[in-house]
Amino acid sequence: MLKRKIYDELVFWKKNSNGKSAMMIDGARRVGKSFIAEVFAKAEYRSYIMIDFGRVPKDVLDLFVNDTADFDLLFAKLAAYYSTTLYKRESLIIFDEVQQFPRARQLIKYLVADGRFDYLETGSLIRLKKNVQDIIIPSEEDHIEMFPLDFEEFLWAMGDETTYPLIRHCFENMIPLGNALHRKILNDFRQYILVGGMPQSVLAYIDGKDFAAADAAKRRILKLYREDVAKFAEGYEDKVFAVFDGIPGQLSKKEKKYKLSSLGKEARFRTYEDSFVWLNEAMIVNTCFNATEPHVGLALSAVNTSQKCYMADTGLLVTHAFQDGKYTDNELYRAILFDKLNINEGMLMENIVAQMLRLNRPRLYFYSRSDNLHRENNMEIDFLITEDKKVAPVEVKSASYRSHSSLDKFRKRFSSFIGNSYILYTKDVMVKDGIIHLPLYMAELL
């Protein structure tokens, strides 16, 4: 069984809510929402009922259509149908894949007010207009996002619960881990990049460290995503497919901003805007926006038409990049394992950093400035984050990088707004010239 951090957040909600709110777990498909909901229910409640609206029988759906005016009757029928005794304040009712039946989500307001039981919802694509347009979203609903396994959770899955506390200690005290330990952790991190954090891929891999099995699991997930596009992006699905399929090519370039010209000479953002929004709302991608005025309120200067589009799971990106070929043709597996990356290095390393930074913040930002008349003013900072009311630039570099001219120009131009400056790379912790150098696997601690 995979240990997930979100479990502790659910326990905290149960204790502090005490029935005054429901909890919605929002995440991409196959990220593990249903699994963790049931694990939580079994361990923390006397009994539970899990209603999967993705394949719920018509008899149960009819209850939500015809019997919601009488909760006594509704609960009695649910208990009878699922052969489960419900105990006041000791039972949990799970609405799984609730986006498939929005009417049940709207009912949460009244179920919470009734107060007999706790309610947990799971949903994918729940932010899409199609899945909320005919309902009133209940204010009695707390919300939590669920992501693919992070690096610490991946180490747990590999049977290692001792290494990450040491990583955190070295980060907090800005001290190197030492060559031997750093090399071991970097080797585990390379495996994490390749396998990714989707539970099915991780489970397939840890059974004998089988990259082929993990790749097959990821292919099934990507196929499912494409089926979702066809179903839920009806009317503009071709544009969503075009944007999605173009992600590996865009990220493999030095300039990683998504260039619509790659989709066609006449392509315009207003035509494809809904496609970017769809992928972001489905949590399939992590969108990164250009903050043209890098002050603490990064969102105030974010330009939606200038964005980078990272895959939400780097393991899926590895497979997506070679979707049309066989697993054995995927050069990225060999390149990463043997530290032989070249042109695709930036693609994967920036993507994994975006994935890790997204864990602790709702949106991602970068900085880009082009000055055709004065090229010395050109700057590109991979990521901007905020720390203690200051902006912190974050650059992703290879181990053999020789300079950081964009970072130097950025620090000089915006010195009054900048706090720490970071370079993430494949070497150990180091502070040099006022810049904090961190190994890539520490990105999720920022």
Coordinates of C-alpha atoms in Angstrom, one line a residue:
M1 CA 0.0 0.0 0.0
L2 CA 1.3 3.5 -0.9
K3 CA 1.7 5.9 2.0
R4 CA 0.4 9.4 1.1
K5 CA 0.8 12.7 2.9
I6 CA -2.8 13.7 2.1
Y7 CA -4.0 11.1 4.6
D8 CA -2.8 13.3 7.5
E9 CA -4.6 16.2 6.0
L10 CA -7.9 14.2 5.9
V11 CA -7.4 13.3 9.6
F12 CA -6.9 17.0 10.4
W13 CA -10.1 17.9 8.5
K14 CA -12.1 15.2 10.3
K15 CA -11.0 16.4 13.7
N16 CA -11.4 20.1 13.1
S17 CA -14.5 20.1 10.9
N18 CA -16.4 17.8 13.2
G19 CA -19.1 17.4 10.6
K20 CA -19.5 21.2 9.8
S21 CA -18.1 20.7 6.2
A22 CA -17.6 18.1 3.5
M23 CA -14.2 17.6 2.0
M24 CA -13.6 17.5 -1.8
I25 CA -10.4 15.8 -3.1
D26 CA -9.6 17.3 -6.5
G27 CA -7.0 15.8 -8.7
A28 CA -6.1 14.4 -12.1
R29 CA -7.4 11.0 -13.1
R30 CA -5.5 8.0 -11.7
V31 CA -3.7 10.1 -9.1
G32 CA -5.1 7.9 -6.2
K33 CA -8.1 9.8 -4.9
S34 CA -10.5 6.9 -4.6
F35 CA -7.9 4.7 -3.0
I36 CA -6.9 7.2 -0.3
A37 CA -10.6 8.0 0.4
E38 CA -11.4 4.3 1.1
V39 CA -8.2 3.8 3.1
F40 CA -9.1 6.8 5.3
A41 CA -12.7 5.6 5.6
K42 CA -11.7 2.1 6.8
A43 CA -9.2 3.4 9.4
E44 CA -11.0 6.4 10.8
Y45 CA -14.7 5.5 10.9
R46 CA -16.9 2.8 12.3
S47 CA -18.5 2.2 8.9
Y48 CA -18.6 3.8 5.5
I49 CA -20.5 3.8 2.2
M50 CA -18.6 4.5 -1.1
I51 CA -20.8 5.6 -4.0
D52 CA -18.9 5.5 -7.2
F53 CA -20.9 7.8 -9.6
G54 CA -18.7 6.6 -12.5
R55 CA -20.5 3.2 -12.4
V56 CA -23.4 3.7 -9.9
P57 CA -26.4 1.5 -10.5
K58 CA -29.6 3.2 -11.6
D59 CA -31.4 2.2 -8.4
V60 CA -28.9 4.3 -6.4
L61 CA -29.1 7.3 -8.8
D62 CA -32.9 7.2 -8.5
L63 CA -32.5 7.7 -4.7
F64 CA -30.7 11.0 -5.4
V65 CA -33.5 12.1 -7.8
N66 CA -36.6 11.0 -5.8
D67 CA -35.7 10.6 -2.1
T68 CA -33.6 13.7 -1.2
A69 CA -36.6 15.4 0.5
D70 CA -36.6 12.7 3.2
F71 CA -33.1 12.0 4.5
D72 CA -34.4 9.3 6.9
L73 CA -35.6 7.3 3.9
L74 CA -32.6 8.2 1.8
F75 CA -30.1 6.9 4.5
A76 CA -32.2 3.8 5.2
K77 CA -32.2 2.8 1.5
L78 CA -28.5 3.5 1.1
A79 CA -27.7 1.4 4.2
A80 CA -29.9 -1.4 2.8
Y81 CA -28.5 -1.3 -0.7
Y82 CA -24.9 -1.3 0.5
S83 CA -25.6 -3.7 3.4
T84 CA -23.9 -1.3 5.8
T85 CA -25.1 0.0 9.1
L86 CA -24.7 3.8 9.4
Y87 CA -23.8 5.2 12.8
K88 CA -24.5 8.8 13.8
R89 CA -21.3 10.9 13.8
E90 CA -19.3 7.6 13.3
S91 CA -19.9 6.9 9.6
L92 CA -18.5 8.4 6.4
I93 CA -20.3 8.6 3.0
I94 CA -18.0 8.9 0.0
F95 CA -19.2 10.5 -3.2
D96 CA -16.6 9.1 -5.6
E97 CA -16.1 10.6 -9.1
V98 CA -18.8 13.1 -8.1
Q99 CA -18.3 15.1 -11.3
Q100 CA -20.3 12.4 -13.1
F101 CA -23.4 13.4 -11.1
P102 CA -23.2 17.1 -10.1
R103 CA -26.6 16.9 -8.5
A104 CA -25.1 14.9 -5.6
R105 CA -22.5 17.6 -5.1
Q106 CA -25.2 20.2 -4.8
L107 CA -26.9 18.1 -2.1
I108 CA -23.8 18.4 0.1
K109 CA -25.2 21.7 1.6
Y110 CA -28.2 20.0 3.0
L111 CA -26.4 16.8 4.0
V112 CA -23.9 18.7 6.1
A113 CA -26.7 20.7 7.7
D114 CA -28.4 17.4 8.6
G115 CA -25.3 16.6 10.6
R116 CA -25.6 12.8 10.9
F117 CA -22.6 11.7 9.0
D118 CA -19.3 13.0 7.4
Y119 CA -19.0 13.4 3.7
L120 CA -16.0 13.0 1.5
E121 CA -16.0 13.7 -2.3
T122 CA -13.5 12.9 -4.9
G123 CA -13.5 14.4 -8.4
S124 CA -11.6 14.8 -11.6
L125 CA -12.3 17.6 -14.1
I126 CA -14.6 19.2 -11.4
R127 CA -13.5 22.7 -12.4
L128 CA -14.7 22.4 -15.9
K129 CA -17.8 24.5 -16.7
K130 CA -19.5 21.4 -18.1
N131 CA -19.4 19.7 -14.7
V132 CA -20.7 22.7 -12.6
Q133 CA -22.8 24.8 -14.9
D134 CA -26.2 23.5 -13.6
I135 CA -25.5 23.4 -9.9
I136 CA -24.8 25.7 -7.0
I137 CA -21.4 24.8 -5.5
P138 CA -21.9 24.3 -1.8
S139 CA -20.1 26.7 0.5
E140 CA -19.9 23.9 3.1
E141 CA -17.3 22.2 1.0
D142 CA -13.6 22.3 1.9
H143 CA -11.2 21.6 -0.9
I144 CA -7.9 19.8 -1.2
E145 CA -5.7 19.1 -4.2
M146 CA -4.1 15.7 -4.7
F147 CA -1.0 15.4 -6.8
P148 CA 1.2 12.5 -8.0
L149 CA 3.5 11.1 -5.4
D150 CA 6.2 13.6 -4.5
F151 CA 9.8 12.5 -4.1
E152 CA 9.5 11.7 -0.4
E153 CA 6.5 9.6 -1.0
F154 CA 8.3 7.8 -3.8
L155 CA 11.2 7.0 -1.4
W156 CA 8.6 5.6 1.0
A157 CA 7.2 3.4 -1.7
M158 CA 10.8 2.2 -2.3
G159 CA 11.0 1.2 1.4
D160 CA 13.1 4.2 2.5
E161 CA 11.8 6.4 5.3
T162 CA 15.1 7.6 6.7
T163 CA 16.7 9.5 3.8
Y164 CA 14.3 12.4 3.3
P165 CA 14.5 13.7 6.9
L166 CA 18.2 14.1 6.3
I167 CA 17.6 15.9 3.0
R168 CA 15.3 18.3 4.9
H169 CA 17.9 18.8 7.7
C170 CA 20.6 19.6 5.1
F171 CA 18.2 22.0 3.3
E172 CA 17.2 23.8 6.5
N173 CA 20.8 24.2 7.6
M174 CA 22.3 24.7 4.1
I175 CA 24.9 22.0 4.5
P176 CA 26.1 19.5 1.9
L177 CA 25.1 15.9 2.1
G178 CA 28.5 14.6 1.0
N179 CA 29.4 12.9 -2.2
A180 CA 28.4 9.3 -1.4
L181 CA 24.9 10.2 0.0
H182 CA 24.2 12.8 -2.7
R183 CA 25.1 10.3 -5.4
K184 CA 22.8 7.7 -3.9
I185 CA 19.9 10.1 -3.6
L186 CA 20.4 11.5 -7.1
N187 CA 20.3 7.9 -8.4
D188 CA 16.9 7.4 -6.7
F189 CA 15.8 10.8 -8.0
R190 CA 16.6 9.7 -11.6
Q191 CA 14.3 6.7 -11.1
Y192 CA 11.6 9.0 -9.8
I193 CA 11.9 11.2 -12.9
L194 CA 11.4 8.2 -15.2
V195 CA 8.7 6.4 -13.2
G196 CA 6.9 9.5 -12.2
G197 CA 4.4 9.7 -9.3
M198 CA 1.3 8.2 -10.7
P199 CA 0.4 5.3 -8.3
Q200 CA -0.1 2.7 -11.0
S201 CA 3.3 3.4 -12.5
V202 CA 5.0 3.4 -9.1
L203 CA 3.4 0.1 -8.1
A204 CA 4.3 -1.5 -11.4
Y205 CA 7.9 -0.3 -11.0
I206 CA 8.6 -1.3 -7.4
D207 CA 7.7 -4.9 -8.2
G208 CA 11.2 -5.7 -9.4
K209 CA 12.2 -2.2 -10.6
D210 CA 10.6 -2.8 -13.9
F211 CA 10.7 0.3 -16.1
A212 CA 8.8 -1.6 -18.9
A213 CA 5.9 -2.3 -16.6
A214 CA 5.9 1.3 -15.4
D215 CA 5.9 2.6 -19.0
A216 CA 3.0 0.3 -19.9
A217 CA 1.0 1.7 -16.9
K218 CA 1.8 5.3 -18.0
R219 CA 0.6 4.5 -21.5
R220 CA -2.7 3.4 -20.2
I221 CA -3.1 6.6 -18.2
L222 CA -2.3 8.8 -21.3
K223 CA -4.8 6.8 -23.3
L224 CA -7.4 7.5 -20.6
Y225 CA -6.6 11.3 -20.7
R226 CA -7.1 11.3 -24.4
E227 CA -10.5 9.6 -23.9
D228 CA -11.4 12.3 -21.4
V229 CA -10.5 15.0 -23.9
A230 CA -12.8 13.4 -26.5
K231 CA -15.6 13.2 -23.9
F232 CA -15.3 16.5 -22.0
A233 CA -13.8 18.9 -24.5
E234 CA -16.5 18.3 -27.1
G235 CA -16.4 20.9 -29.9
Y236 CA -12.7 21.8 -29.5
E237 CA -11.1 18.5 -28.7
D238 CA -8.9 18.7 -31.8
K239 CA -7.3 21.9 -30.4
V240 CA -6.8 20.3 -27.0
F241 CA -5.1 17.3 -28.6
A242 CA -2.9 19.6 -30.7
V243 CA -1.7 21.6 -27.6
F244 CA -1.3 18.4 -25.5
D245 CA 0.7 16.5 -28.2
G246 CA 2.9 19.6 -28.7
I247 CA 4.1 19.8 -25.1
P248 CA 7.2 17.6 -25.4
G249 CA 8.4 19.4 -28.5
Q250 CA 7.9 22.8 -26.9
L251 CA 9.7 21.8 -23.7
S252 CA 12.7 20.4 -25.6
K253 CA 13.5 23.8 -27.0
K254 CA 15.8 26.3 -25.3
E255 CA 13.0 28.8 -25.2
K256 CA 10.2 26.9 -23.5
K257 CA 7.4 29.3 -23.8
Y258 CA 4.6 27.6 -25.8
K259 CA 4.8 29.0 -29.3
L260 CA 1.4 28.7 -31.1
S261 CA 3.1 29.1 -34.4
S262 CA 4.1 25.4 -34.1
L263 CA 0.4 24.5 -34.4
G264 CA -0.1 26.5 -37.6
K265 CA 0.8 29.8 -39.2
E266 CA -2.6 31.3 -38.4
A267 CA -2.8 30.0 -34.8
R268 CA -3.8 32.6 -32.3
F269 CA -4.1 32.4 -28.5
R270 CA -7.7 33.4 -28.5
T271 CA -8.4 30.4 -30.6
Y272 CA -6.5 28.0 -28.4
E273 CA -7.1 29.6 -25.0
D274 CA -9.9 27.2 -24.0
S275 CA -7.5 24.3 -24.8
F276 CA -4.8 25.5 -22.3
V277 CA -7.5 26.2 -19.7
W278 CA -9.0 22.7 -20.2
L279 CA -5.7 20.9 -19.7
N280 CA -4.8 23.1 -16.6
E281 CA -8.3 22.6 -15.0
A282 CA -8.1 18.9 -15.6
M283 CA -4.7 19.0 -13.7
I284 CA -3.0 17.2 -16.6
V285 CA -0.6 20.1 -17.0
N286 CA 1.1 22.7 -14.8
T287 CA 0.8 26.1 -16.5
C288 CA 3.5 28.7 -15.8
F289 CA 2.8 32.3 -16.5
N290 CA 5.1 35.2 -17.4
A291 CA 5.1 37.7 -14.5
T292 CA 6.3 40.9 -16.3
E293 CA 6.7 42.9 -13.1
P294 CA 8.3 40.6 -10.6
H295 CA 7.0 42.1 -7.4
V296 CA 5.5 40.1 -4.5
G297 CA 2.0 40.1 -6.1
L298 CA 3.2 38.0 -9.1
A299 CA -0.4 37.4 -10.3
L300 CA -0.9 41.1 -10.8
S301 CA 1.4 41.2 -13.8
A302 CA 0.9 37.7 -15.1
V303 CA 0.4 37.5 -18.9
N304 CA -1.9 34.6 -19.9
T305 CA -0.8 34.8 -23.5
S306 CA 2.8 34.1 -22.5
Q307 CA 3.0 30.8 -20.8
K308 CA 5.0 27.5 -20.4
C309 CA 3.0 24.3 -20.3
Y310 CA 4.6 21.5 -18.2
M311 CA 3.2 18.0 -17.7
A312 CA 1.8 17.6 -14.2
D313 CA 3.8 14.3 -13.9
T314 CA 7.3 14.1 -15.4
G315 CA 7.1 10.3 -15.7
L316 CA 4.1 10.8 -18.0
L317 CA 6.1 13.3 -20.0
V318 CA 8.9 10.7 -20.5
T319 CA 6.4 8.3 -22.0
H320 CA 4.4 11.0 -23.8
A321 CA 7.6 12.2 -25.6
F322 CA 7.9 8.7 -27.2
Q323 CA 4.2 7.8 -27.4
D324 CA 4.3 6.6 -31.0
G325 CA 7.3 4.3 -30.4
K326 CA 8.0 1.2 -28.4
Y327 CA 9.3 1.4 -24.8
T328 CA 12.6 0.0 -26.0
D329 CA 13.0 3.0 -28.4
N330 CA 12.6 5.6 -25.6
E331 CA 16.1 7.1 -25.4
L332 CA 15.2 9.1 -22.2
Y333 CA 15.4 6.0 -20.0
R334 CA 19.0 5.3 -20.9
A335 CA 20.0 9.0 -21.0
I336 CA 18.7 9.6 -17.4
L337 CA 19.9 6.4 -15.8
F338 CA 23.4 6.9 -17.2
D339 CA 23.6 10.7 -16.9
K340 CA 23.9 11.2 -20.6
L341 CA 21.2 13.8 -21.2
N342 CA 21.8 16.5 -23.7
I343 CA 19.1 18.3 -25.7
N344 CA 16.2 17.0 -23.6
E345 CA 17.9 17.7 -20.2
G346 CA 16.2 21.0 -19.8
M347 CA 12.8 19.6 -20.7
L348 CA 12.8 16.9 -18.0
M349 CA 14.7 18.9 -15.3
E350 CA 12.5 22.0 -15.7
N351 CA 9.4 19.8 -15.8
I352 CA 10.3 18.0 -12.5
V353 CA 11.0 21.3 -10.8
A354 CA 7.7 22.7 -12.0
Q355 CA 6.0 19.6 -10.6
M356 CA 7.7 19.9 -7.3
L357 CA 7.1 23.7 -6.9
R358 CA 3.4 23.2 -7.7
L359 CA 3.0 21.1 -4.6
N360 CA 3.1 24.2 -2.4
R361 CA 1.5 27.0 -4.5
P362 CA -1.6 27.4 -6.7
R363 CA 0.1 28.9 -9.7
L364 CA 3.6 29.0 -11.2
Y365 CA 5.4 32.0 -12.7
F366 CA 8.5 32.8 -14.7
Y367 CA 10.1 36.0 -16.0
S368 CA 11.0 36.7 -19.6
R369 CA 12.0 39.9 -21.3
S370 CA 13.0 40.4 -24.9
D371 CA 14.6 43.6 -26.2
N372 CA 15.4 43.4 -29.9
L373 CA 17.2 46.8 -29.8
H374 CA 19.3 46.1 -26.8
R375 CA 20.0 42.3 -26.6
E376 CA 22.0 42.8 -23.4
N377 CA 18.7 43.4 -21.7
N378 CA 17.2 40.0 -22.6
M379 CA 16.5 37.9 -19.6
E380 CA 14.8 34.5 -18.9
I381 CA 14.3 33.2 -15.3
D382 CA 12.9 29.7 -15.2
F383 CA 10.7 30.3 -12.1
L384 CA 9.7 33.0 -9.6
I385 CA 8.5 32.2 -6.1
T386 CA 7.8 34.4 -3.1
E387 CA 9.5 34.0 0.3
D388 CA 8.9 36.3 3.2
K389 CA 7.4 39.1 1.1
K390 CA 10.3 38.9 -1.3
V391 CA 10.7 37.5 -4.8
A392 CA 13.1 34.6 -5.2
P393 CA 14.3 33.7 -8.7
V394 CA 14.9 30.0 -9.4
E395 CA 17.1 28.8 -12.3
V396 CA 17.4 25.2 -13.4
K397 CA 20.9 24.3 -14.6
S398 CA 23.0 21.3 -15.7
A399 CA 25.9 20.2 -13.6
S400 CA 28.4 21.6 -16.1
Y401 CA 26.8 25.1 -16.4
R402 CA 29.4 27.9 -16.7
S403 CA 27.4 31.1 -16.1
H404 CA 24.1 32.5 -15.0
S405 CA 24.0 35.8 -16.9
S406 CA 20.1 36.1 -16.8
L407 CA 20.1 35.6 -13.1
D408 CA 22.8 38.2 -12.6
K409 CA 21.0 40.8 -14.7
F410 CA 17.7 40.0 -12.9
R411 CA 19.3 40.4 -9.5
K412 CA 20.8 43.7 -10.4
R413 CA 17.6 45.1 -12.1
F414 CA 15.2 44.0 -9.3
S415 CA 17.5 44.1 -6.3
S416 CA 15.1 45.9 -4.0
F417 CA 12.5 43.2 -4.5
I418 CA 14.7 40.1 -4.4
G419 CA 15.4 37.9 -1.4
N420 CA 17.2 34.6 -1.9
S421 CA 18.3 33.5 -5.4
Y422 CA 18.4 29.8 -6.2
I423 CA 20.1 27.5 -8.8
L424 CA 18.8 23.9 -8.9
Y425 CA 21.3 21.5 -10.4
T426 CA 22.7 18.0 -10.1
K427 CA 25.4 18.8 -7.6
D428 CA 25.4 19.1 -3.8
V429 CA 24.4 22.1 -1.6
M430 CA 26.6 25.1 -2.1
V431 CA 26.3 28.9 -1.5
K432 CA 28.4 30.9 -3.9
D433 CA 28.4 34.6 -4.8
G434 CA 25.2 35.1 -2.8
I435 CA 23.4 32.4 -4.8
I436 CA 22.1 29.2 -3.1
H437 CA 22.8 26.1 -5.1
L438 CA 20.6 23.1 -4.3
P439 CA 20.4 19.6 -5.7
L440 CA 17.2 19.2 -7.9
Y441 CA 15.6 16.8 -5.3
M442 CA 15.3 19.7 -2.8
A443 CA 13.0 21.7 -5.1
E444 CA 9.9 20.6 -3.2
L445 CA 11.3 22.1 0.0
L446 CA 11.2 25.6 -1.5

